[in-house]
Coordinates of N, CA and C in Angstrom, one line a residue:
M1 N -56.3 22.9 -0.8 CA -56.1 22.0 0.3 C -54.9 21.0 -0.1
E2 N -54.1 20.8 0.8 CA -53.0 19.9 0.6 C -53.0 18.8 1.6
G3 N -52.4 17.7 1.3 CA -52.2 16.6 2.2 C -50.8 16.1 2.2
Y4 N -50.5 15.2 3.1 CA -49.2 14.7 3.2 C -49.2 13.2 3.0
L5 N -48.2 12.6 2.3 CA -48.1 11.2 2.1 C -46.7 10.8 2.5
T6 N -46.6 9.9 3.5 CA -45.3 9.4 3.9 C -45.0 8.0 3.4
F7 N -43.9 7.8 2.7 CA -43.5 6.5 2.2 C -42.5 5.9 3.2
V8 N -42.9 4.7 3.7 CA -42.0 4.1 4.7 C -41.6 2.7 4.2
R9 N -40.3 2.4 4.3 CA -39.8 1.1 3.9 C -40.2 0.1 4.9
K10 N -40.8 -1.0 4.4 CA -41.3 -2.0 5.2 C -40.2 -3.0 5.6
T11 N -39.1 -2.9 4.9 CA -38.0 -3.9 5.2 C -36.9 -3.3 6.1
G12 N -37.1 -2.1 6.6 CA -36.1 -1.5 7.5 C -36.8 -0.4 8.4
S13 N -35.9 0.3 9.0 CA -36.4 1.3 9.9 C -36.3 2.7 9.4
V14 N -36.0 2.8 8.1 CA -35.8 4.1 7.5 C -37.2 4.7 7.0
A15 N -37.6 5.8 7.4 CA -38.8 6.5 6.9 C -38.3 7.7 6.0
F16 N -38.9 7.8 4.8 CA -38.6 8.8 3.9 C -39.3 10.1 4.3
D17 N -38.8 11.2 3.8 CA -39.5 12.5 4.1 C -40.9 12.6 3.5
N18 N -41.7 13.4 4.1 CA -43.1 13.6 3.6 C -43.1 14.3 2.3
F19 N -44.0 13.9 1.4 CA -44.1 14.5 0.1 C -45.4 15.2 0.1
V20 N -45.4 16.5 -0.4 CA -46.7 17.3 -0.4 C -47.4 16.9 -1.7
I21 N -48.7 16.5 -1.5 CA -49.5 16.1 -2.7 C -50.7 17.1 -2.7
S22 N -50.8 17.9 -3.8 CA -51.9 18.8 -4.0 C -53.2 18.1 -4.2
K23 N -54.3 18.7 -3.8 CA -55.6 18.1 -4.0 C -55.9 17.9 -5.5
G24 N -56.3 16.7 -5.8 CA -56.6 16.3 -7.1 C -55.4 15.9 -8.0
S25 N -54.2 16.0 -7.5 CA -53.0 15.6 -8.2 C -52.8 14.1 -8.2
E26 N -52.0 13.6 -9.1 CA -51.7 12.2 -9.1 C -50.2 12.0 -9.1
L27 N -49.7 10.8 -8.6 CA -48.3 10.5 -8.6 C -47.9 10.2 -10.1
D28 N -46.7 10.7 -10.4 CA -46.1 10.3 -11.7 C -45.2 9.1 -11.4
F29 N -45.7 7.9 -11.7 CA -44.9 6.7 -11.3 C -43.7 6.6 -12.2
V30 N -42.7 5.9 -11.7 CA -41.5 5.5 -12.4 C -41.9 4.5 -13.5
E31 N -41.3 4.7 -14.7 CA -41.6 3.8 -15.8 C -40.5 2.8 -16.0
S32 N -39.2 3.2 -15.7 CA -38.1 2.3 -15.8 C -36.9 2.9 -15.0
L33 N -36.0 2.0 -14.7 CA -34.8 2.4 -14.0 C -33.6 1.9 -14.7
Q34 N -32.6 2.8 -14.8 CA -31.3 2.4 -15.4 C -30.2 2.4 -14.3
V35 N -29.6 1.3 -14.1 CA -28.6 1.1 -13.1 C -27.2 0.9 -13.6
S36 N -26.3 1.5 -12.9 CA -24.9 1.4 -13.3 C -24.0 1.7 -12.1
G37 N -22.7 1.3 -12.3 CA -21.7 1.7 -11.3 C -21.3 3.2 -11.6
E38 N -20.9 3.9 -10.5 CA -20.6 5.3 -10.7 C -19.4 5.4 -11.7
G39 N -19.6 6.4 -12.6 CA -18.6 6.6 -13.6 C -18.6 5.6 -14.7
G40 N -19.7 4.8 -14.7 CA -19.9 3.7 -15.8 C -19.1 2.5 -15.5
K41 N -18.5 2.3 -14.3 CA -17.8 1.2 -13.9 C -18.7 -0.1 -13.8
N42 N -18.2 -1.2 -14.3 CA -18.9 -2.5 -14.2 C -18.2 -3.6 -13.5
Q43 N -17.1 -3.2 -12.8 CA -16.4 -4.2 -12.0 C -15.8 -3.6 -10.8
V44 N -15.5 -4.4 -9.8 CA -14.9 -3.9 -8.6 C -14.1 -5.1 -8.0
K45 N -12.9 -4.8 -7.5 CA -12.0 -5.8 -6.9 C -12.5 -6.2 -5.5
I46 N -12.1 -7.4 -5.1 CA -12.4 -8.0 -3.8 C -11.9 -7.0 -2.7
G47 N -12.7 -6.7 -1.8 CA -12.3 -5.8 -0.7 C -12.6 -4.3 -1.0
N48 N -12.9 -4.0 -2.2 CA -13.2 -2.6 -2.6 C -14.7 -2.4 -2.7
T49 N -15.0 -1.1 -2.8 CA -16.4 -0.7 -2.9 C -16.7 0.0 -4.2
L50 N -17.9 -0.1 -4.7 CA -18.4 0.6 -5.9 C -19.7 1.3 -5.6
Q51 N -19.8 2.6 -5.8 CA -21.1 3.3 -5.6 C -22.0 3.0 -6.8
M52 N -23.2 2.5 -6.5 CA -24.1 2.2 -7.6 C -25.0 3.5 -7.7
V53 N -25.4 3.8 -9.0 CA -26.3 4.9 -9.2 C -27.5 4.5 -10.1
V54 N -28.5 5.3 -10.0 CA -29.7 4.9 -10.8 C -30.3 6.2 -11.5
T55 N -30.8 6.0 -12.7 CA -31.4 7.0 -13.4 C -32.9 6.7 -13.6
F56 N -33.8 7.7 -13.2 CA -35.2 7.5 -13.2 C -35.8 7.9 -14.6
I57 N -36.7 7.1 -15.1 CA -37.4 7.4 -16.4 C -38.9 7.3 -16.1
P58 N -39.6 8.4 -16.3 CA -39.1 9.8 -16.6 C -38.4 10.4 -15.5
P59 N -37.5 11.4 -15.8 CA -36.7 12.0 -14.7 C -37.5 12.8 -13.7
D60 N -38.8 13.2 -14.1 CA -39.6 14.0 -13.2 C -40.6 13.2 -12.4
S61 N -40.3 11.9 -12.3 CA -41.1 11.0 -11.5 C -41.3 11.6 -10.1
S62 N -42.5 11.3 -9.5 CA -42.8 11.9 -8.2 C -41.9 11.5 -7.1
V63 N -41.6 10.2 -7.1 CA -40.8 9.7 -6.0 C -39.5 9.1 -6.6
T64 N -38.4 9.6 -6.3 CA -37.1 9.1 -6.9 C -36.3 8.5 -5.8
V65 N -36.8 7.5 -5.2 CA -36.1 6.7 -4.1 C -36.2 5.3 -4.4
V66 N -35.1 4.5 -4.2 CA -35.1 3.1 -4.5 C -34.5 2.3 -3.3
A67 N -34.8 1.0 -3.3 CA -34.2 0.1 -2.4 C -33.2 -0.7 -3.2
W68 N -32.0 -0.9 -2.6 CA -30.9 -1.7 -3.3 C -30.8 -3.1 -2.8
S69 N -30.5 -4.0 -3.6 CA -30.3 -5.4 -3.2 C -29.3 -6.0 -4.2
V70 N -28.7 -7.1 -3.9 CA -27.7 -7.8 -4.7 C -27.9 -9.3 -4.7
K71 N -27.9 -9.9 -5.9 CA -28.1 -11.3 -6.1 C -27.1 -11.9 -7.0
N72 N -27.1 -13.2 -7.1 CA -26.4 -13.9 -8.2 C -27.1 -13.5 -9.5
P73 N -26.4 -13.7 -10.7 CA -27.1 -13.4 -12.0 C -28.4 -14.1 -12.2
D74 N -28.5 -15.3 -11.6 CA -29.7 -16.1 -11.8 C -30.8 -15.8 -10.8
G75 N -30.6 -14.8 -10.0 CA -31.6 -14.3 -9.0 C -31.5 -14.9 -7.6
T76 N -30.6 -15.9 -7.4 CA -30.5 -16.5 -6.1 C -29.6 -15.7 -5.2
D77 N -29.7 -16.0 -3.9 CA -28.9 -15.2 -3.0 C -27.4 -15.4 -3.2
T78 N -26.7 -14.3 -3.0 CA -25.2 -14.4 -3.3 C -24.4 -14.1 -2.0
D79 N -23.2 -14.6 -2.0 CA -22.2 -14.3 -0.9 C -21.0 -13.6 -1.5
K80 N -21.1 -13.2 -2.8 CA -20.0 -12.6 -3.4 C -19.9 -11.1 -3.2
A81 N -21.0 -10.5 -2.7 CA -21.0 -9.0 -2.4 C -22.1 -8.7 -1.5
I82 N -22.0 -7.5 -0.9 CA -23.1 -7.0 -0.1 C -23.3 -5.5 -0.5
I83 N -24.5 -5.0 -0.3 CA -24.8 -3.7 -0.7 C -25.7 -3.0 0.4
D84 N -25.4 -1.7 0.6 CA -26.2 -1.0 1.6 C -27.6 -0.7 0.9
P85 N -28.7 -1.1 1.5 CA -30.0 -1.0 0.8 C -30.5 0.4 0.6
V86 N -29.9 1.3 1.4 CA -30.3 2.7 1.3 C -29.3 3.5 0.3
T87 N -28.0 3.4 0.6 CA -27.1 4.2 -0.2 C -26.6 3.6 -1.5
G88 N -26.8 2.3 -1.6 CA -26.3 1.6 -2.9 C -24.8 1.4 -3.0
L89 N -24.1 1.4 -1.8 CA -22.7 1.2 -1.8 C -22.4 -0.3 -1.8
L90 N -21.8 -0.8 -2.9 CA -21.6 -2.2 -3.1 C -20.2 -2.6 -2.6
T91 N -20.0 -3.7 -1.8 CA -18.8 -4.2 -1.4 C -18.5 -5.6 -1.9
A92 N -17.4 -5.8 -2.6 CA -17.1 -7.0 -3.2 C -16.4 -8.0 -2.2
L93 N -16.9 -9.2 -2.1 CA -16.3 -10.2 -1.2 C -15.7 -11.4 -1.8
K94 N -16.2 -11.8 -2.9 CA -15.7 -13.0 -3.6 C -15.7 -12.8 -5.1
A95 N -14.9 -13.5 -5.9 CA -14.8 -13.4 -7.3 C -16.1 -13.9 -8.0
G96 N -16.5 -13.3 -9.1 CA -17.6 -13.7 -9.8 C -18.5 -12.6 -10.3
D97 N -19.7 -12.9 -10.8 CA -20.6 -11.8 -11.3 C -21.7 -11.7 -10.3
V98 N -22.2 -10.5 -10.1 CA -23.4 -10.3 -9.3 C -24.4 -9.4 -10.0
R99 N -25.6 -9.5 -9.6 CA -26.7 -8.6 -10.2 C -27.1 -7.6 -9.1
V100 N -26.9 -6.3 -9.4 CA -27.3 -5.3 -8.4 C -28.6 -4.7 -8.9
I101 N -29.6 -4.8 -8.0 CA -31.0 -4.4 -8.3 C -31.5 -3.2 -7.6
A102 N -32.1 -2.3 -8.3 CA -32.8 -1.1 -7.7 C -34.3 -1.3 -7.9
T103 N -35.0 -1.2 -6.8 CA -36.5 -1.3 -6.8 C -37.1 0.1 -6.4
A104 N -37.9 0.6 -7.3 CA -38.6 1.9 -7.1 C -39.5 1.8 -5.9
L105 N -39.5 2.8 -5.0 CA -40.3 2.8 -3.8 C -41.5 3.7 -4.0
D106 N -42.1 3.8 -5.2 CA -43.2 4.6 -5.4 C -44.5 3.8 -5.5
G107 N -44.4 2.5 -5.3 CA -45.5 1.6 -5.4 C -45.7 1.0 -6.8
S108 N -44.8 1.4 -7.7 CA -45.0 0.9 -9.1 C -44.4 -0.5 -9.2
G109 N -43.5 -0.9 -8.4 CA -42.9 -2.2 -8.5 C -41.8 -2.3 -9.5
V110 N -41.4 -1.1 -10.1 CA -40.5 -1.1 -11.2 C -39.1 -1.4 -10.7
T111 N -38.3 -2.3 -11.4 CA -37.0 -2.6 -11.0 C -36.0 -2.4 -12.2
G112 N -34.7 -2.2 -11.9 CA -33.7 -2.1 -12.9 C -32.5 -2.8 -12.3
Y113 N -31.6 -3.3 -13.1 CA -30.4 -3.9 -12.6 C -29.2 -3.8 -13.4
A114 N -28.0 -4.0 -12.9 CA -26.8 -4.0 -13.6 C -25.9 -5.2 -13.1
T115 N -25.2 -5.8 -14.1 CA -24.3 -6.9 -13.7 C -22.9 -6.4 -13.4
I116 N -22.4 -6.7 -12.3 CA -21.1 -6.2 -11.9 C -20.1 -7.4 -11.7
H117 N -18.9 -7.2 -12.3 CA -17.9 -8.3 -12.3 C -16.9 -8.1 -11.2
I118 N -16.6 -9.2 -10.5 CA -15.6 -9.1 -9.4 C -14.4 -10.0 -9.9
P119 N -13.3 -9.5 -10.4 CA -12.2 -10.3 -10.9 C -11.6 -11.3 -9.9
T120 N -11.1 -12.4 -10.5 CA -10.4 -13.4 -9.6 C -9.0 -12.9 -9.3
P121 N -8.7 -12.8 -8.0 CA -7.3 -12.4 -7.7 C -6.3 -13.5 -7.8
G122 N -5.0 -13.2 -7.9 CA -4.0 -14.2 -8.0 C -4.2 -15.2 -9.1
Y123 N -4.6 -14.7 -10.3 CA -5.0 -15.5 -11.4 C -3.8 -16.1 -12.2
L124 N -2.8 -15.3 -12.5 CA -1.7 -15.8 -13.2 C -0.5 -14.9 -12.9
V125 N 0.7 -15.3 -13.4 CA 2.0 -14.6 -13.1 C 2.6 -14.4 -14.5
T126 N 3.1 -13.1 -14.7 CA 4.0 -12.8 -15.8 C 5.4 -12.7 -15.3
I127 N 6.3 -12.9 -16.3 CA 7.7 -12.9 -15.9 C 8.5 -11.9 -16.8
S128 N 9.4 -11.2 -16.2 CA 10.3 -10.3 -17.0 C 11.7 -10.5 -16.5
A129 N 12.7 -10.4 -17.4 CA 14.1 -10.6 -17.1 C 14.9 -10.2 -18.3
N130 N 16.2 -10.2 -18.0 CA 17.2 -10.1 -19.1 C 17.3 -11.4 -19.9
Y131 N 16.8 -11.4 -21.1 CA 16.7 -12.7 -21.8 C 18.0 -13.1 -22.5
T132 N 19.0 -12.3 -22.5 CA 20.3 -12.7 -23.0 C 21.4 -12.3 -22.0
P133 N 21.4 -12.8 -20.8 CA 22.5 -12.4 -19.9 C 23.8 -13.1 -20.2
D134 N 24.9 -12.6 -19.7 CA 26.2 -13.2 -19.9 C 26.2 -14.5 -19.1
V135 N 26.9 -15.5 -19.6 CA 27.1 -16.7 -18.8 C 27.8 -16.3 -17.5
G136 N 27.3 -16.8 -16.4 CA 27.8 -16.5 -15.0 C 27.4 -15.2 -14.5
E137 N 26.6 -14.4 -15.2 CA 26.1 -13.1 -14.8 C 24.9 -13.3 -13.9
T138 N 24.8 -12.7 -12.8 CA 23.6 -12.7 -12.0 C 22.6 -11.7 -12.5
F139 N 21.4 -12.1 -12.8 CA 20.3 -11.2 -13.3 C 19.1 -11.4 -12.4
V140 N 18.2 -10.4 -12.4 CA 17.0 -10.5 -11.7 C 15.8 -10.9 -12.5
V141 N 15.1 -11.9 -12.0 CA 13.8 -12.3 -12.6 C 12.7 -11.8 -11.8
T142 N 11.8 -11.0 -12.5 CA 10.7 -10.3 -11.8 C 9.4 -11.0 -12.1
F143 N 8.6 -11.3 -11.1 CA 7.3 -11.9 -11.2 C 6.2 -10.9 -10.9
T144 N 5.2 -10.8 -11.7 CA 4.0 -9.9 -11.5 C 2.7 -10.7 -11.4
V145 N 2.0 -10.7 -10.3 CA 0.8 -11.4 -10.2 C -0.3 -10.5 -10.8
K146 N -1.2 -11.1 -11.6 CA -2.3 -10.4 -12.2 C -3.7 -11.1 -11.9
D147 N -4.7 -10.3 -11.9 CA -6.0 -10.9 -11.7 C -6.6 -11.4 -13.0
S148 N -7.9 -11.8 -13.0 CA -8.4 -12.5 -14.2 C -8.7 -11.4 -15.3
E149 N -8.6 -10.1 -15.0 CA -8.8 -9.1 -16.0 C -7.5 -8.6 -16.6
G150 N -6.4 -9.2 -16.1 CA -5.1 -8.8 -16.6 C -4.4 -7.6 -15.9
D151 N -5.1 -7.1 -14.8 CA -4.5 -6.0 -14.1 C -3.6 -6.6 -12.9
V152 N -2.6 -5.8 -12.6 CA -1.7 -6.1 -11.5 C -2.6 -6.3 -10.2
D153 N -2.4 -7.4 -9.5 CA -3.1 -7.7 -8.3 C -2.3 -7.2 -7.1
A154 N -2.5 -5.9 -6.8 CA -1.8 -5.2 -5.8 C -2.1 -5.8 -4.4
S155 N -3.2 -6.6 -4.3 CA -3.6 -7.1 -3.0 C -2.8 -8.4 -2.7
F156 N -2.0 -8.9 -3.6 CA -1.3 -10.1 -3.4 C 0.0 -9.8 -2.7
N157 N 0.1 -10.3 -1.5 CA 1.2 -10.0 -0.6 C 1.6 -11.3 0.2
G158 N 2.8 -11.4 0.5 CA 3.3 -12.6 1.3 C 4.3 -13.4 0.7
V159 N 4.7 -14.5 1.3 CA 5.8 -15.4 0.9 C 5.1 -16.6 0.3
I160 N 5.5 -17.0 -1.0 CA 5.0 -18.2 -1.6 C 6.2 -19.0 -2.1
T161 N 6.0 -20.3 -2.3 CA 7.0 -21.2 -2.9 C 7.0 -21.1 -4.4
V162 N 8.2 -20.9 -4.9 CA 8.3 -20.9 -6.4 C 9.3 -22.1 -6.8
T163 N 8.8 -23.0 -7.6 CA 9.6 -24.1 -8.0 C 9.9 -23.9 -9.5
A164 N 11.0 -24.4 -10.0 CA 11.4 -24.3 -11.4 C 12.2 -25.5 -11.9
S165 N 12.1 -25.7 -13.2 CA 12.8 -26.8 -13.8 C 13.2 -26.4 -15.2
G166 N 14.1 -27.0 -15.8 CA 14.5 -26.8 -17.2 C 15.8 -26.1 -17.3
V167 N 16.5 -25.8 -16.2 CA 17.9 -25.2 -16.3 C 18.8 -26.3 -16.9
T168 N 19.6 -26.0 -17.9 CA 20.5 -26.9 -18.5 C 21.9 -26.8 -18.0
A169 N 22.7 -27.9 -18.1 CA 24.0 -27.9 -17.5 C 25.0 -27.4 -18.5
S170 N 26.0 -26.8 -18.0 CA 27.2 -26.3 -18.8 C 28.0 -27.5 -19.2
P171 N 29.0 -27.4 -20.1 CA 29.9 -28.5 -20.4 C 30.6 -29.0 -19.2
G172 N 30.8 -28.1 -18.2 CA 31.5 -28.6 -17.0 C 30.6 -29.2 -16.0
G173 N 29.3 -29.3 -16.3 CA 28.3 -30.0 -15.5 C 27.7 -29.2 -14.4
T174 N 27.9 -27.9 -14.4 CA 27.3 -27.0 -13.4 C 26.0 -26.3 -14.1
Y175 N 25.1 -25.9 -13.3 CA 23.9 -25.3 -13.8 C 23.8 -23.8 -13.5
G176 N 24.2 -23.4 -12.3 CA 24.1 -22.0 -11.9 C 23.7 -21.9 -10.5
T177 N 23.2 -20.7 -10.2 CA 22.7 -20.5 -8.8 C 21.4 -19.7 -8.8
V178 N 20.6 -19.8 -7.7 CA 19.4 -19.1 -7.5 C 19.5 -18.4 -6.1
N179 N 19.4 -17.1 -6.1 CA 19.6 -16.4 -4.8 C 20.8 -16.8 -4.1
G180 N 21.9 -17.1 -4.8 CA 23.2 -17.4 -4.3 C 23.4 -18.9 -4.0
S181 N 22.3 -19.7 -4.1 CA 22.4 -21.1 -3.8 C 22.6 -21.9 -5.0
V182 N 23.4 -23.0 -5.0 CA 23.7 -23.8 -6.2 C 22.5 -24.5 -6.6
I183 N 22.3 -24.5 -8.0 CA 21.2 -25.3 -8.6 C 21.7 -26.7 -8.9
N184 N 21.0 -27.7 -8.4 CA 21.3 -29.1 -8.7 C 20.3 -29.8 -9.6
G185 N 20.8 -30.5 -10.6 CA 19.9 -31.3 -11.4 C 18.9 -30.4 -12.3
G186 N 19.2 -29.2 -12.5 CA 18.4 -28.3 -13.3 C 17.1 -27.8 -12.8
A187 N 16.9 -28.1 -11.5 CA 15.6 -27.6 -10.8 C 15.9 -27.0 -9.5
F188 N 15.0 -26.2 -9.0 CA 15.2 -25.5 -7.7 C 13.8 -25.1 -7.1
S189 N 13.8 -24.9 -5.8 CA 12.6 -24.4 -5.1 C 13.0 -23.4 -4.2
V190 N 12.4 -22.2 -4.2 CA 12.8 -21.1 -3.3 C 11.5 -20.4 -2.8
S191 N 11.7 -19.7 -1.7 CA 10.6 -18.8 -1.2 C 10.8 -17.4 -1.7
V192 N 9.7 -16.9 -2.2 CA 9.7 -15.5 -2.8 C 8.7 -14.6 -2.1
T193 N 9.2 -13.5 -1.7 CA 8.3 -12.5 -1.0 C 7.6 -11.6 -2.1
F194 N 6.3 -11.5 -2.0 CA 5.6 -10.7 -2.9 C 5.0 -9.5 -2.2
T195 N 5.2 -8.3 -2.7 CA 4.6 -7.1 -2.2 C 3.9 -6.3 -3.3
N196 N 2.6 -6.1 -3.0 CA 1.7 -5.4 -4.0 C 1.8 -6.1 -5.3
G197 N 1.8 -7.4 -5.3 CA 1.7 -8.2 -6.5 C 3.0 -8.5 -7.2
K198 N 4.1 -8.0 -6.7 CA 5.4 -8.2 -7.3 C 6.4 -8.9 -6.4
G199 N 7.2 -9.8 -7.0 CA 8.3 -10.5 -6.3 C 9.4 -10.7 -7.3
S200 N 10.6 -11.2 -6.8 CA 11.7 -11.4 -7.7 C 12.7 -12.4 -7.1
L201 N 13.6 -12.9 -7.9 CA 14.7 -13.7 -7.4 C 15.9 -13.4 -8.3
S202 N 17.1 -13.8 -7.8 CA 18.3 -13.6 -8.6 C 18.8 -15.0 -9.1
L203 N 19.1 -14.9 -10.4 CA 19.4 -16.2 -11.1 C 20.8 -16.0 -11.9
T204 N 21.6 -17.1 -11.8 CA 22.8 -17.1 -12.5 C 22.9 -18.4 -13.3
L205 N 23.1 -18.4 -14.6 CA 23.1 -19.5 -15.5 C 24.5 -19.8 -16.1
H206 N 24.9 -21.0 -16.2 CA 26.3 -21.4 -16.6 C 26.3 -21.9 -18.0
N207 N 25.2 -22.2 -18.6 CA 25.3 -22.8 -20.0 C 24.9 -21.8 -21.0
A208 N 25.7 -21.6 -22.0 CA 25.5 -20.7 -23.1 C 24.6 -21.4 -24.2
A209 N 23.4 -21.5 -23.9 CA 22.4 -22.1 -24.8 C 21.0 -21.7 -24.5
D210 N 20.1 -21.9 -25.4 CA 18.7 -21.6 -25.2 C 18.2 -22.5 -24.0
Q211 N 17.5 -21.8 -23.1 CA 17.0 -22.5 -21.9 C 15.5 -22.1 -21.7
S212 N 14.6 -23.1 -21.6 CA 13.2 -22.9 -21.3 C 12.9 -23.3 -19.9
I213 N 12.8 -22.4 -19.0 CA 12.7 -22.6 -17.6 C 11.2 -22.5 -17.3
S214 N 10.6 -23.6 -16.7 CA 9.2 -23.6 -16.3 C 9.1 -23.3 -14.8
F215 N 8.3 -22.3 -14.5 CA 8.0 -22.0 -13.1 C 6.6 -22.4 -12.6
N216 N 6.6 -22.7 -11.3 CA 5.3 -23.1 -10.7 C 5.2 -22.2 -9.4
F217 N 4.0 -21.6 -9.3 CA 3.8 -20.7 -8.1 C 2.7 -21.2 -7.2
S218 N 3.0 -21.4 -6.0 CA 2.0 -21.9 -5.1 C 0.9 -20.7 -4.8
G219 N -0.3 -21.1 -4.7 CA -1.4 -20.1 -4.4 C -1.9 -19.3 -5.5
I220 N -1.5 -19.7 -6.8 CA -1.9 -19.0 -7.9 C -2.9 -19.9 -8.7
V221 N -4.0 -19.2 -9.2 CA -5.0 -20.0 -9.9 C -4.5 -20.8 -11.1
N222 N -3.8 -20.1 -11.9 CA -3.0 -20.7 -13.1 C -1.5 -20.6 -12.7
P223 N -1.0 -21.6 -12.1 CA 0.3 -21.5 -11.4 C 1.5 -21.6 -12.3
Y224 N 1.4 -21.9 -13.6 CA 2.5 -22.1 -14.5 C 2.9 -20.9 -15.3
A225 N 4.1 -20.7 -15.5 CA 4.7 -19.6 -16.4 C 6.0 -20.0 -16.8
G226 N 6.4 -19.5 -18.0 CA 7.7 -19.9 -18.5 C 8.6 -18.8 -18.8
L227 N 9.9 -19.0 -18.8 CA 11.0 -18.0 -19.2 C 11.9 -18.7 -20.2
S228 N 12.0 -18.0 -21.3 CA 13.0 -18.5 -22.3 C 14.2 -17.5 -22.3
V229 N 15.3 -18.1 -22.0 CA 16.5 -17.2 -21.8 C 17.7 -17.9 -22.5
T230 N 18.6 -17.0 -23.1 CA 19.8 -17.6 -23.8 C 21.0 -16.9 -23.3
P231 N 21.7 -17.5 -22.3 CA 22.9 -16.9 -21.8 C 24.0 -16.9 -22.9
V232 N 24.8 -15.8 -22.9 CA 25.8 -15.7 -24.0 C 27.2 -15.5 -23.3
H233 N 28.2 -15.9 -24.0 CA 29.6 -15.6 -23.5 C 29.9 -14.1 -23.8
S234 N 30.3 -13.4 -22.8 CA 30.6 -12.0 -23.0 C 31.9 -11.9 -23.9
A235 N 31.9 -10.8 -24.6 CA 33.1 -10.6 -25.5 C 34.3 -10.2 -24.6
P236 N 35.4 -10.8 -25.0 CA 36.7 -10.5 -24.2 C 37.0 -9.1 -24.3
S237 N 37.5 -8.5 -23.1 CA 37.9 -7.1 -23.1 C 39.2 -7.0 -23.8
R238 N 39.5 -5.8 -24.4 CA 40.7 -5.6 -25.1 C 41.6 -4.6 -24.3

């Protein structure tokens, strides 16, 4: 003689399939759950998704179905991410850490969790350039926006204000140009367009000496970055 047992989620409208229970048999309850991101991933960028997965111990537990939820690491409600309670697909909304929880639906009350990190976007800027350009030579200064994990923040797009100071004057009293405009007083402010985390400007320096140029980027968590450059006089042609 066989009977049927239907497990129904009380928190939603999803009913799970019938499980055949032989007469005199007992359910093998879940003892523990191991939770992780698919592929072992433990972080996801804002706006992206991460599929959460669960391993049942023992693996031959009678009911291998869980309900998913997401909280702050201290167990309070979070607005940093949302998760599909059935599929376990996590969507990152804000930077920070969240705790993704799986609850076994076999009546055992067993839970497991994993902490997932959501990096801070627009965290800092790195600079690359020709560090020894010729005096009067126009060279490109490239800016790369990175997140708090040091990865290129490809989601950073748009026009931001970049200010700089520290350009030194030549013996003739001139400083140089930025994007073709004259630099006055050793400082300048320009608008720079960023696409997929990268932007640039054109710089020309007139003084053949070590120059430490300090940049400030609007809209960046850590907005300061520096460029050390030493323009040189080009060798005369023969």
